[in-house]
Coordinates of C-alpha atoms and ligand atoms in Angstrom, one line a residue:
M269 CA -8.0 24.8 5.6
S270 CA -4.4 24.5 4.5
E271 CA -2.8 24.5 1.1
T272 CA 0.4 22.6 0.4
S273 CA 2.7 23.8 -2.3
G274 CA 5.9 21.8 -2.5
A275 CA 8.2 23.2 0.1
F276 CA 5.7 25.0 2.3
A277 CA 2.1 25.0 3.3
T278 CA -0.2 28.0 4.0
T279 CA -2.9 28.3 6.6
A280 CA -5.0 31.0 8.2
L281 CA -5.2 29.2 11.5
S282 CA -3.1 30.5 14.4
G283 CA -2.6 30.1 18.1
Y284 CA -4.8 27.4 19.8
E285 CA -6.7 26.7 16.6
L286 CA -3.5 25.7 14.8
L287 CA -2.4 23.6 17.8
A288 CA -5.8 21.9 17.9
D289 CA -5.7 20.8 14.3
P290 CA -4.1 17.3 14.2
Q291 CA -3.2 17.6 10.5
L292 CA -1.3 20.8 11.0
N293 CA -0.1 20.6 14.6
K294 CA 3.6 20.2 15.1
G295 CA 3.6 20.7 18.9
T296 CA 7.1 21.5 20.2
A297 CA 8.5 21.3 16.7
F298 CA 7.1 24.6 15.6
S299 CA 10.1 26.7 14.7
E300 CA 10.9 30.1 16.3
A301 CA 9.8 31.8 13.0
E302 CA 6.5 29.9 13.0
R303 CA 5.9 30.7 16.7
D304 CA 6.3 34.4 15.7
A305 CA 4.1 34.2 12.7
F306 CA 1.3 32.1 14.2
D307 CA 1.2 33.6 17.8
L308 CA 2.4 30.4 19.4
H309 CA 4.8 31.9 22.0
G310 CA 3.6 31.2 25.4
L311 CA 1.3 28.4 24.3
L312 CA 4.2 26.1 23.8
P313 CA 7.2 25.4 26.1
P314 CA 10.2 27.4 24.8
S315 CA 12.4 24.6 23.7
V316 CA 12.1 23.6 20.0
L317 CA 12.4 19.9 19.2
T318 CA 13.0 18.0 16.0
L319 CA 10.6 15.4 14.7
D320 CA 13.2 12.7 15.6
E321 CA 13.4 14.0 19.2
Q322 CA 9.6 14.0 19.4
V323 CA 9.5 10.4 18.1
S324 CA 12.0 9.2 20.7
R325 CA 10.2 11.0 23.5
R326 CA 6.9 9.5 22.6
L327 CA 8.4 6.0 22.2
Q328 CA 9.8 6.2 25.7
A329 CA 6.4 7.3 27.1
L330 CA 4.7 4.5 25.2
R331 CA 7.0 1.8 26.5
G332 CA 6.4 3.0 30.0
Y333 CA 2.8 1.8 30.0
E334 CA 1.8 -1.5 31.5
T335 CA -0.8 -2.7 29.0
D336 CA -1.3 -2.7 25.3
L337 CA -4.7 -1.1 25.7
E338 CA -3.1 1.8 27.5
R339 CA -0.6 2.1 24.6
Y340 CA -3.5 1.9 22.1
A341 CA -5.2 4.8 23.9
F342 CA -2.0 6.8 24.0
L343 CA -1.4 6.3 20.3
R344 CA -5.0 7.2 19.4
E345 CA -4.7 10.4 21.4
L346 CA -1.4 11.2 19.6
Q347 CA -3.0 10.5 16.2
D348 CA -5.8 13.0 17.1
T349 CA -3.3 15.6 18.3
N350 CA -0.4 15.5 15.8
E351 CA -0.8 13.2 12.8
T352 CA 2.7 13.8 11.4
L353 CA 4.3 12.7 14.7
F354 CA 1.9 9.7 15.0
Y355 CA 2.9 8.5 11.5
A356 CA 6.6 9.2 12.0
L357 CA 6.5 7.1 15.1
L358 CA 4.5 4.3 13.4
V359 CA 6.6 4.1 10.2
S360 CA 9.9 3.9 12.1
N361 CA 8.6 1.3 14.5
L362 CA 6.2 -0.8 12.4
E363 CA 7.1 -4.2 14.0
E364 CA 6.6 -2.9 17.6
L365 CA 3.5 -0.6 16.9
L366 CA 1.4 -2.6 14.4
P367 CA 0.2 -5.0 17.1
I368 CA -1.1 -2.0 19.1
V369 CA -2.5 0.3 16.4
Y370 CA -3.9 -2.7 14.5
T371 CA -4.5 -6.4 15.2
P372 CA -4.8 -7.7 18.0
T373 CA -5.0 -4.6 20.3
V374 CA -7.4 -2.8 18.0
G375 CA -9.9 -5.5 18.9
E376 CA -9.8 -4.5 22.5
G377 CA -9.9 -0.9 21.4
C378 CA -13.3 -1.6 19.8
Q379 CA -14.5 -3.5 22.8
H380 CA -13.6 -0.5 25.0
F381 CA -14.4 2.2 22.4
S382 CA -17.1 3.9 24.5
R383 CA -14.7 4.3 27.4
L384 CA -11.8 5.5 25.2
F385 CA -13.6 7.9 23.0
R386 CA -12.0 11.4 23.2
K387 CA -12.1 13.4 20.0
P388 CA -14.0 12.8 16.9
R389 CA -12.2 11.0 14.0
G390 CA -14.0 10.0 10.8
L391 CA -17.8 9.9 10.5
F392 CA -20.5 8.1 12.4
L393 CA -23.5 7.9 10.0
S394 CA -26.5 6.6 11.9
I395 CA -30.0 5.5 10.8
P396 CA -31.8 8.4 12.5
H397 CA -29.7 10.8 10.4
K398 CA -30.2 9.0 7.1
G399 CA -31.6 12.1 5.5
R400 CA -28.6 14.2 6.3
I401 CA -25.8 12.1 4.8
D402 CA -25.2 14.5 1.9
R403 CA -24.9 17.4 4.3
I404 CA -22.5 15.6 6.6
L405 CA -20.2 14.6 3.8
A406 CA -20.2 18.1 2.3
H407 CA -17.9 19.6 5.0
P408 CA -14.8 21.1 3.4
R409 CA -12.7 19.1 5.8
F410 CA -13.4 16.1 3.6
D411 CA -12.5 17.8 0.2
K412 CA -9.4 15.7 -0.2
V413 CA -10.8 12.3 0.6
E414 CA -9.7 9.5 -1.7
A415 CA -9.9 6.4 0.5
I416 CA -12.7 5.3 2.7
V417 CA -12.8 2.2 5.0
V418 CA -16.4 1.5 6.2
T419 CA -17.8 -1.0 8.6
D420 CA -21.2 -1.5 10.3
G421 CA -19.5 -3.1 13.2
E422 CA -21.3 -6.4 13.0
R423 CA -18.3 -8.8 12.7
I424 CA -15.3 -7.1 14.2
L425 CA -12.4 -9.5 13.7
G426 CA -13.5 -12.7 15.5
L427 CA -15.1 -10.7 18.3
G428 CA -18.6 -10.3 16.7
D429 CA -20.9 -7.4 17.0
Q430 CA -19.3 -4.3 18.6
G431 CA -21.8 -1.8 17.4
A432 CA -20.4 1.7 17.1
G433 CA -17.2 0.5 18.8
G434 CA -16.4 -1.1 15.5
M435 CA -15.1 2.3 14.4
G436 CA -11.7 1.2 15.8
I437 CA -11.3 -1.0 12.7
P438 CA -11.6 1.6 9.9
I439 CA -9.4 3.9 11.9
G440 CA -6.8 1.1 12.3
K441 CA -7.0 0.0 8.7
L442 CA -6.5 3.5 7.5
A443 CA -3.5 4.0 9.8
L444 CA -2.0 1.2 7.7
Y445 CA -3.1 2.8 4.5
T446 CA -0.9 5.7 5.5
G447 CA 1.8 4.0 7.5
C448 CA 2.4 1.2 4.9
G449 CA 0.7 2.4 1.7
G450 CA 1.8 6.0 2.1
L451 CA -1.5 7.6 1.4
H452 CA -1.6 11.1 2.9
P453 CA -3.8 11.1 6.1
A454 CA -5.9 14.0 4.8
T455 CA -7.1 11.7 2.0
T456 CA -8.4 9.0 4.3
L457 CA -11.8 8.8 6.0
P458 CA -13.0 6.1 8.4
I459 CA -16.7 5.6 8.5
L460 CA -19.0 3.7 10.9
L461 CA -22.5 3.0 9.7
D462 CA -24.5 2.9 12.9
V463 CA -27.4 0.7 12.2
G464 CA -27.8 -0.4 15.8
T465 CA -26.3 -3.4 17.6
D466 CA -27.5 -6.8 18.7
N467 CA -24.7 -7.0 21.3
P468 CA -26.6 -7.1 24.7
D469 CA -23.6 -5.7 26.6
C470 CA -23.6 -2.6 24.4
L471 CA -27.3 -2.1 24.6
A472 CA -27.2 -2.4 28.4
D473 CA -24.2 -0.2 28.9
P474 CA -25.3 3.2 30.0
L475 CA -22.1 4.7 28.6
Y476 CA -22.5 3.1 25.1
I477 CA -21.8 5.8 22.6
G478 CA -23.7 4.3 19.6
W479 CA -27.3 4.4 18.6
R480 CA -29.1 2.3 21.2
N481 CA -31.3 0.2 19.1
E482 CA -31.4 -3.3 17.8
R483 CA -29.8 -3.8 14.4
V484 CA -31.9 -2.6 11.5
R485 CA -32.1 -5.3 8.9
G486 CA -33.8 -6.1 5.6
Q487 CA -35.0 -3.4 3.3
E488 CA -34.4 -0.6 5.7
Y489 CA -30.7 -1.7 6.0
D490 CA -30.3 -2.0 2.2
D491 CA -31.9 1.5 1.7
F492 CA -29.5 3.0 4.2
I493 CA -26.5 1.5 2.5
E494 CA -27.9 2.7 -0.8
A495 CA -28.3 6.2 0.5
F496 CA -24.8 6.1 1.8
I497 CA -23.2 4.8 -1.4
S498 CA -25.1 7.2 -3.5
A499 CA -24.0 10.1 -1.4
V500 CA -20.3 8.9 -1.4
V501 CA -20.3 8.6 -5.2
K502 CA -21.8 12.0 -5.6
R503 CA -19.3 13.6 -3.3
W504 CA -16.2 11.7 -4.4
P505 CA -16.8 10.0 -7.8
R506 CA -13.4 8.4 -7.9
V507 CA -13.1 7.4 -4.3
L508 CA -11.7 4.0 -3.3
L509 CA -14.1 2.3 -0.7
Q510 CA -13.1 -0.7 1.4
W511 CA -15.8 -2.7 3.1
E512 CA -14.5 -4.1 6.4
D513 CA -15.9 -6.5 9.0
F514 CA -19.5 -6.8 7.8
A515 CA -21.3 -10.0 8.8
K516 CA -21.0 -12.7 6.1
N517 CA -24.2 -12.3 4.1
N518 CA -24.1 -8.5 4.0
A519 CA -20.4 -8.7 3.1
T520 CA -20.9 -10.7 0.0
R521 CA -24.2 -9.0 -1.0
M522 CA -22.8 -5.5 -0.7
L523 CA -19.7 -6.4 -2.7
D524 CA -21.8 -8.0 -5.4
R525 CA -24.2 -5.1 -5.5
Y526 CA -21.7 -2.3 -5.6
R527 CA -18.5 -3.6 -7.2
D528 CA -19.5 -2.4 -10.7
R529 CA -20.7 1.0 -9.4
L530 CA -17.6 2.3 -7.9
C531 CA -13.9 1.5 -7.1
T532 CA -14.5 -0.9 -4.2
F533 CA -13.5 -4.1 -2.6
N534 CA -14.1 -6.2 0.5
D535 CA -10.9 -6.7 2.5
D536 CA -12.1 -9.7 4.5
I537 CA -13.2 -11.5 1.3
Q538 CA -10.6 -10.3 -1.2
G539 CA -7.7 -9.0 0.9
T540 CA -7.6 -12.1 3.1
A541 CA -7.9 -14.3 0.0
A542 CA -4.9 -12.6 -1.6
V543 CA -2.7 -13.0 1.4
A544 CA -3.6 -16.6 1.9
T545 CA -3.1 -17.3 -1.8
G546 CA 0.2 -15.4 -1.8
A547 CA 1.4 -17.4 1.2
L548 CA 0.3 -20.7 -0.4
L549 CA 2.1 -19.9 -3.6
A550 CA 5.2 -19.1 -1.5
A551 CA 4.8 -22.4 0.4
I552 CA 4.8 -24.3 -2.9
N553 CA 8.4 -23.2 -3.4
V554 CA 9.2 -25.0 -0.2
T555 CA 6.9 -28.1 -0.3
G556 CA 7.4 -28.8 -4.0
V557 CA 3.8 -29.9 -4.2
P558 CA 2.4 -28.1 -7.3
L559 CA -0.9 -26.1 -7.2
T560 CA -2.5 -28.7 -9.4
E561 CA -2.0 -31.3 -6.7
Q562 CA -3.2 -29.3 -3.8
R563 CA -6.2 -30.1 -1.7
V564 CA -7.5 -27.4 0.6
A565 CA -9.5 -27.7 3.8
V566 CA -11.0 -24.5 5.1
L567 CA -12.6 -24.2 8.6
G568 CA -15.2 -21.3 8.4
A569 CA -17.2 -21.3 5.2
G570 CA -18.3 -17.7 5.5
S571 CA -17.5 -14.9 3.1
A572 CA -13.8 -14.9 4.0
G573 CA -13.4 -18.7 3.7
C574 CA -15.2 -18.8 0.4
G575 CA -13.2 -15.8 -0.8
I576 CA -10.0 -17.7 -0.1
A577 CA -11.3 -20.7 -1.9
S578 CA -12.3 -18.7 -4.9
L579 CA -8.9 -17.1 -5.4
I580 CA -7.0 -20.4 -4.8
R581 CA -9.4 -22.1 -7.3
A582 CA -8.6 -19.3 -9.8
A583 CA -4.9 -19.9 -9.3
M584 CA -5.4 -23.6 -9.8
R585 CA -7.2 -22.9 -13.1
D586 CA -4.3 -20.6 -14.1
A587 CA -2.0 -23.5 -13.3
G588 CA -3.9 -25.8 -15.7
L589 CA -6.6 -27.5 -13.8
S590 CA -10.0 -27.7 -15.4
E591 CA -12.8 -25.7 -13.7
R592 CA -14.5 -28.9 -12.7
E593 CA -11.4 -30.6 -11.3
A594 CA -10.4 -27.4 -9.4
A595 CA -13.8 -27.3 -7.7
T596 CA -13.4 -30.8 -6.2
R597 CA -10.2 -29.7 -4.3
F598 CA -12.0 -27.7 -1.6
F599 CA -13.4 -29.1 1.7
M600 CA -15.3 -26.3 3.4
V601 CA -16.3 -27.0 7.0
D602 CA -18.8 -24.8 8.8
R603 CA -21.1 -25.1 11.8
D604 CA -22.9 -28.0 10.3
G605 CA -19.8 -29.8 9.2
L606 CA -18.5 -30.3 5.6
L607 CA -20.5 -28.4 3.0
L608 CA -22.2 -31.2 1.1
E609 CA -24.6 -31.6 -1.7
G610 CA -28.1 -31.7 -0.5
M611 CA -27.5 -29.5 2.6
T612 CA -30.2 -26.9 3.2
G613 CA -29.7 -23.2 4.1
L614 CA -26.5 -22.7 2.1
A615 CA -25.7 -19.2 1.0
P616 CA -25.2 -18.6 -2.8
F617 CA -21.5 -17.9 -2.4
Q618 CA -21.0 -21.3 -0.7
L619 CA -22.5 -23.3 -3.5
P620 CA -19.4 -23.5 -5.8
F621 CA -17.6 -25.3 -3.0
I622 CA -19.9 -28.1 -1.9
Q623 CA -18.6 -31.6 -2.2
N624 CA -20.7 -34.2 -3.9
K625 CA -21.8 -37.3 -2.0
Q626 CA -20.2 -39.7 -4.4
A627 CA -16.8 -38.2 -3.9
I628 CA -16.9 -38.9 -0.2
G629 CA -18.7 -42.3 -0.6
D630 CA -15.8 -44.4 0.7
W631 CA -14.8 -42.1 3.6
K632 CA -14.6 -43.6 7.1
L633 CA -16.5 -41.3 9.3
S634 CA -16.7 -41.1 13.1
H635 CA -19.8 -38.8 12.8
P636 CA -21.6 -39.6 9.6
D637 CA -24.4 -37.1 10.2
K638 CA -22.1 -34.2 10.7
I639 CA -18.7 -34.5 9.0
G640 CA -16.3 -32.5 11.2
L641 CA -12.8 -31.2 10.4
L642 CA -11.0 -34.3 11.9
D643 CA -13.0 -36.6 9.6
V644 CA -12.3 -34.3 6.7
V645 CA -8.5 -34.2 7.3
R646 CA -8.3 -38.0 7.9
N647 CA -10.2 -38.9 4.7
A648 CA -9.5 -36.1 2.2
R649 CA -5.8 -35.8 3.3
P650 CA -5.6 -32.1 2.5
T651 CA -2.3 -30.5 1.7
V652 CA -3.4 -27.2 3.1
L653 CA -5.5 -26.4 6.2
I654 CA -6.8 -22.8 6.6
G655 CA -8.9 -21.4 9.5
V656 CA -11.1 -18.4 9.3
S657 CA -13.6 -19.7 11.9
G658 CA -13.0 -17.3 14.8
Q659 CA -12.9 -20.5 17.0
A660 CA -9.9 -20.6 19.3
G661 CA -8.3 -24.1 19.5
A662 CA -10.4 -25.5 16.6
F663 CA -7.2 -27.0 15.1
S664 CA -6.9 -29.6 17.8
E665 CA -3.9 -31.9 18.3
P666 CA -5.5 -34.9 16.5
I667 CA -6.4 -32.6 13.5
V668 CA -2.9 -31.1 13.2
R669 CA -1.3 -34.6 13.7
A670 CA -3.5 -36.0 11.0
M671 CA -2.2 -33.2 8.7
A672 CA 1.4 -34.1 9.6
E673 CA 0.7 -37.8 8.9
A674 CA -0.7 -37.0 5.4
N675 CA 2.0 -34.5 4.4
K676 CA 5.8 -34.3 4.5
R677 CA 5.4 -30.5 4.8
P678 CA 1.8 -29.7 5.8
V679 CA 0.6 -26.1 5.2
I680 CA -1.4 -24.8 8.2
F681 CA -2.8 -21.3 8.3
P682 CA -4.9 -20.5 11.4
L683 CA -6.0 -17.0 10.2
S684 CA -8.7 -15.9 12.7
N685 CA -8.2 -12.7 14.6
P686 CA -7.4 -11.4 17.1
T687 CA -4.8 -13.7 18.8
S688 CA -7.4 -15.0 21.3
R689 CA -9.4 -16.5 18.4
E690 CA -6.6 -18.3 16.5
E691 CA -7.5 -21.9 15.6
A692 CA -4.1 -23.1 17.0
T693 CA -0.9 -21.5 18.3
P694 CA 2.3 -21.7 16.2
A695 CA 4.1 -23.4 19.1
D696 CA 1.5 -26.2 19.3
I697 CA 1.5 -26.7 15.5
E698 CA 5.3 -26.8 15.6
A699 CA 5.3 -29.4 18.3
W700 CA 2.5 -31.5 16.8
T701 CA 4.1 -31.6 13.4
E702 CA 7.7 -32.2 14.6
G703 CA 8.6 -28.8 13.0
R704 CA 7.5 -29.8 9.5
A705 CA 4.6 -27.5 9.1
L706 CA 4.6 -24.2 7.1
I707 CA 2.7 -22.0 9.5
G708 CA 0.9 -18.7 8.9
V709 CA -1.2 -16.9 11.5
G710 CA -3.6 -14.0 11.3
S711 CA -2.4 -12.2 14.4
P712 CA 1.0 -11.7 15.8
F713 CA 2.5 -14.4 18.1
P714 CA 5.8 -14.6 20.0
P715 CA 8.5 -16.4 18.0
I716 CA 8.8 -20.2 18.2
T717 CA 12.0 -22.1 18.6
R718 CA 13.0 -23.9 15.4
D719 CA 16.4 -25.7 14.8
G720 CA 17.5 -24.2 18.1
A721 CA 16.9 -20.6 17.1
R722 CA 14.1 -18.1 17.4
F723 CA 11.8 -18.2 14.4
K724 CA 9.2 -15.5 13.8
V725 CA 6.0 -17.0 12.4
D726 CA 4.5 -15.3 9.3
Q727 CA 1.6 -13.0 10.1
T728 CA -0.5 -14.0 7.2
N729 CA -2.8 -10.9 7.6
N730 CA -4.5 -8.9 4.9
S731 CA -2.2 -6.0 5.9
Y732 CA 0.2 -7.5 3.3
I733 CA -2.4 -6.7 0.6
F734 CA -4.9 -3.9 1.2
P735 CA -2.5 -1.0 1.6
G736 CA -0.8 -1.9 -1.7
V737 CA -4.2 -2.5 -3.5
G738 CA -5.4 0.9 -2.3
L739 CA -2.2 2.6 -3.3
G740 CA -2.0 1.0 -6.7
A741 CA -5.7 1.6 -7.5
L742 CA -5.5 5.3 -6.5
A743 CA -2.2 6.0 -8.1
V744 CA -3.6 5.2 -11.5
G745 CA -7.2 6.1 -10.8
T746 CA -8.6 2.7 -11.7
S747 CA -12.4 2.7 -12.2
H748 CA -12.9 -0.7 -10.4
V749 CA -11.1 -3.3 -8.4
S750 CA -11.1 -6.6 -10.2
D751 CA -10.4 -10.2 -9.1
G752 CA -7.4 -10.1 -11.4
M753 CA -5.9 -7.3 -9.4
F754 CA -6.1 -9.4 -6.3
M755 CA -4.5 -12.3 -8.1
A756 CA -1.7 -9.9 -9.2
A757 CA -1.4 -8.8 -5.6
A758 CA -1.1 -12.4 -4.4
K759 CA 1.6 -13.2 -7.0
A760 CA 3.5 -10.1 -6.2
L761 CA 3.5 -11.1 -2.5
A762 CA 4.7 -14.6 -3.4
S763 CA 7.5 -13.3 -5.5
S764 CA 8.8 -11.2 -2.6
S765 CA 8.9 -14.3 -0.4
P766 CA 12.2 -14.8 1.5
A767 CA 11.7 -18.6 1.1
R768 CA 12.3 -18.3 -2.6
D769 CA 16.0 -18.0 -1.8
N770 CA 16.2 -20.3 1.1
P771 CA 13.4 -22.8 2.1
K772 CA 14.2 -22.3 5.7
H773 CA 13.3 -18.7 5.6
N774 CA 9.9 -17.1 6.1
L775 CA 7.1 -17.4 3.5
L776 CA 6.4 -13.6 3.8
P777 CA 8.7 -10.6 4.2
P778 CA 8.7 -9.2 7.8
V779 CA 6.2 -6.7 9.1
S780 CA 8.9 -4.1 9.2
A781 CA 9.0 -4.3 5.4
L782 CA 5.3 -3.7 4.9
R783 CA 6.0 -0.3 3.2
E784 CA 8.1 -2.0 0.5
V785 CA 5.6 -4.8 0.2
A786 CA 2.8 -2.2 -0.3
E787 CA 4.8 -0.6 -3.1
S788 CA 5.4 -3.8 -5.0
V789 CA 1.8 -5.0 -4.5
A790 CA 0.7 -1.5 -5.8
L791 CA 2.8 -1.8 -8.9
A792 CA 1.5 -5.3 -9.7
V793 CA -2.1 -4.2 -9.0
A794 CA -1.8 -1.0 -11.1
L795 CA -0.2 -2.9 -14.1
Q796 CA -3.0 -5.5 -13.9
A797 CA -5.6 -2.8 -13.9
H798 CA -3.9 -1.2 -16.9
K799 CA -3.9 -4.5 -18.7
E800 CA -7.6 -5.0 -18.0
G801 CA -8.4 -1.6 -19.5
L802 CA -9.5 -0.1 -16.1
V803 CA -7.1 2.7 -16.4
T804 CA -7.8 5.4 -18.9
D805 CA -5.3 8.3 -18.5
V806 CA -2.0 6.9 -17.2
A807 CA 0.6 5.5 -19.7
I808 CA 2.1 2.2 -18.6
D809 CA 5.6 3.6 -18.3
Q810 CA 4.3 6.3 -15.9
I811 CA 2.9 3.8 -13.4
E812 CA 5.9 3.3 -11.2
Q813 CA 6.5 7.0 -10.9
R814 CA 2.9 7.6 -10.1
I815 CA 3.0 5.1 -7.2
R816 CA 6.2 6.6 -5.8
A817 CA 4.8 10.1 -6.0
K818 CA 1.7 9.1 -4.1
M819 CA 3.7 7.8 -1.1
W820 CA 3.8 10.3 1.6
T821 CA 6.7 10.1 4.1
P822 CA 5.7 11.7 7.4
G823 CA 7.7 14.9 8.0
Y824 CA 7.1 18.5 8.8
I825 CA 7.1 21.3 6.2
P826 CA 7.3 25.0 7.0
Y827 CA 4.1 27.0 7.2
R828 CA 3.2 30.5 6.0
R829 CA 0.3 32.4 7.4
T830 CA -2.5 33.7 5.1
A831 CA -5.0 36.3 6.1
Ligands
OAA40 O1 -8.1 -6.9 10.8 C1 -7.4 -7.9 10.6 O2 -6.4 -8.2 11.3 C2 -7.6 -8.9 9.5 C3 -9.1 -8.8 9.1 O3 -9.5 -8.1 8.2 C4 -10.1 -9.4 10.0 O4 -9.7 -10.3 10.8 O5 -11.2 -9.1 9.9
MG41 MG1 -11.5 -7.4 8.6

């Protein structure tokens, strides 16, 4: 184990052991003095490089690969070899590397996880080892853990059940916690809860690395989650735990069950809601249509879709709409069409957003028994269309054209991930709306041409929110993560919108500015937590300083050897 004290760190590791520790390894950047002290001569080539030199060497190697999956594997290997270098490379090339470390390539990384697995990172907690969770968490390696991202791999992006391969997602999310939110890598821990998989390809794959079993459900599943959360809270009482890519019913159930017990949130429900709400608030500056006059159609009425609707509804109430009136502004479309009064099989979290039959009594319908998105757009004339359905192409030309007919500046956010699952491409939306739409996409796309110039479409991804929420929550040690904190995050994002100064500019800051975005989101979130009484031991005038102090910038510090 190592100890850091300001200008230097001490460790008892030496030789190969030191080089094999990704948190301590500096590779060719170990100085002559360190090579003397830690018996590294001969194990390293003689030339001593700087971190900058290492970064440019790695960048060159990275660019030489043919596919993004190869680049993903290269970066994962680097992360498991030398974390400081990995983060120095990431932070100085966010725009280029985020699509590899994170969405969309991380999705492929999950699909190929069993092939790519090299070294252990994070924890795999599986049903057969339920009785051992305490012992596994007890390892001193995890003493510094403050932030956990956990998945059970059942709904990985829009790619469905990836079983243990889902581990790629917590690893990728935490890379952003450090790269954008500045949390020290030693404080982060990715966890995969291996409760089996119902993906037949995984089950049939002789090289599948997960627990080869159908998914455990019902009471046994709930008991396992309970054992996990109890062990986590016992080991790290103040930990921040982010739920990621759980299937819709479990996502909402677990959030409801545990949000009062620890400092926790669900990124797909709350993070996605905050980025969508922030981008919508920014769009209002451009369209001039106030929140109180917005109507919102959402394709995909799962936990993410209903999370978005909840936060926008809360913003509408803040803007002066009554609870009742605000509730009528949402048109949620799922597999069986528009969520409507009298439908059976609705989940509790969908109930606040069902339309009543009277309200749609005069609609002209092409399919009265199942009201699809096109009928919704033609009749309800929404001002905003959001997709979290995972269905590529679901925003068809007639649907997008109907949005353009109903609105001078339609707001269209196909947010499904990865790129292959997006409801429409920015280029198509641009063409079908004669360039009038305000577009936000979940995954990165190549720039479109607008007014004769290249225009980068906003990646309206929860990466604009969760690193800042985590940073803000941890910097002030908030006991819980409230809905108000996500509203504060959304508003902070909207207030950093480049479109505020010029309506032709983007709704969101560029990906290259995600570190600054995280810092301002963190400040808003921490101030809100303070206002809600969720912070007990940090004075309000210390908050900004706490956040800054918590942000680690990747760099090497000298080592001294202990016995
Ligand atoms: O990971 C992302 O890019 C956004 C997200 O949470 C999801 O799609 O599940
Ligand atoms: Mg997710």
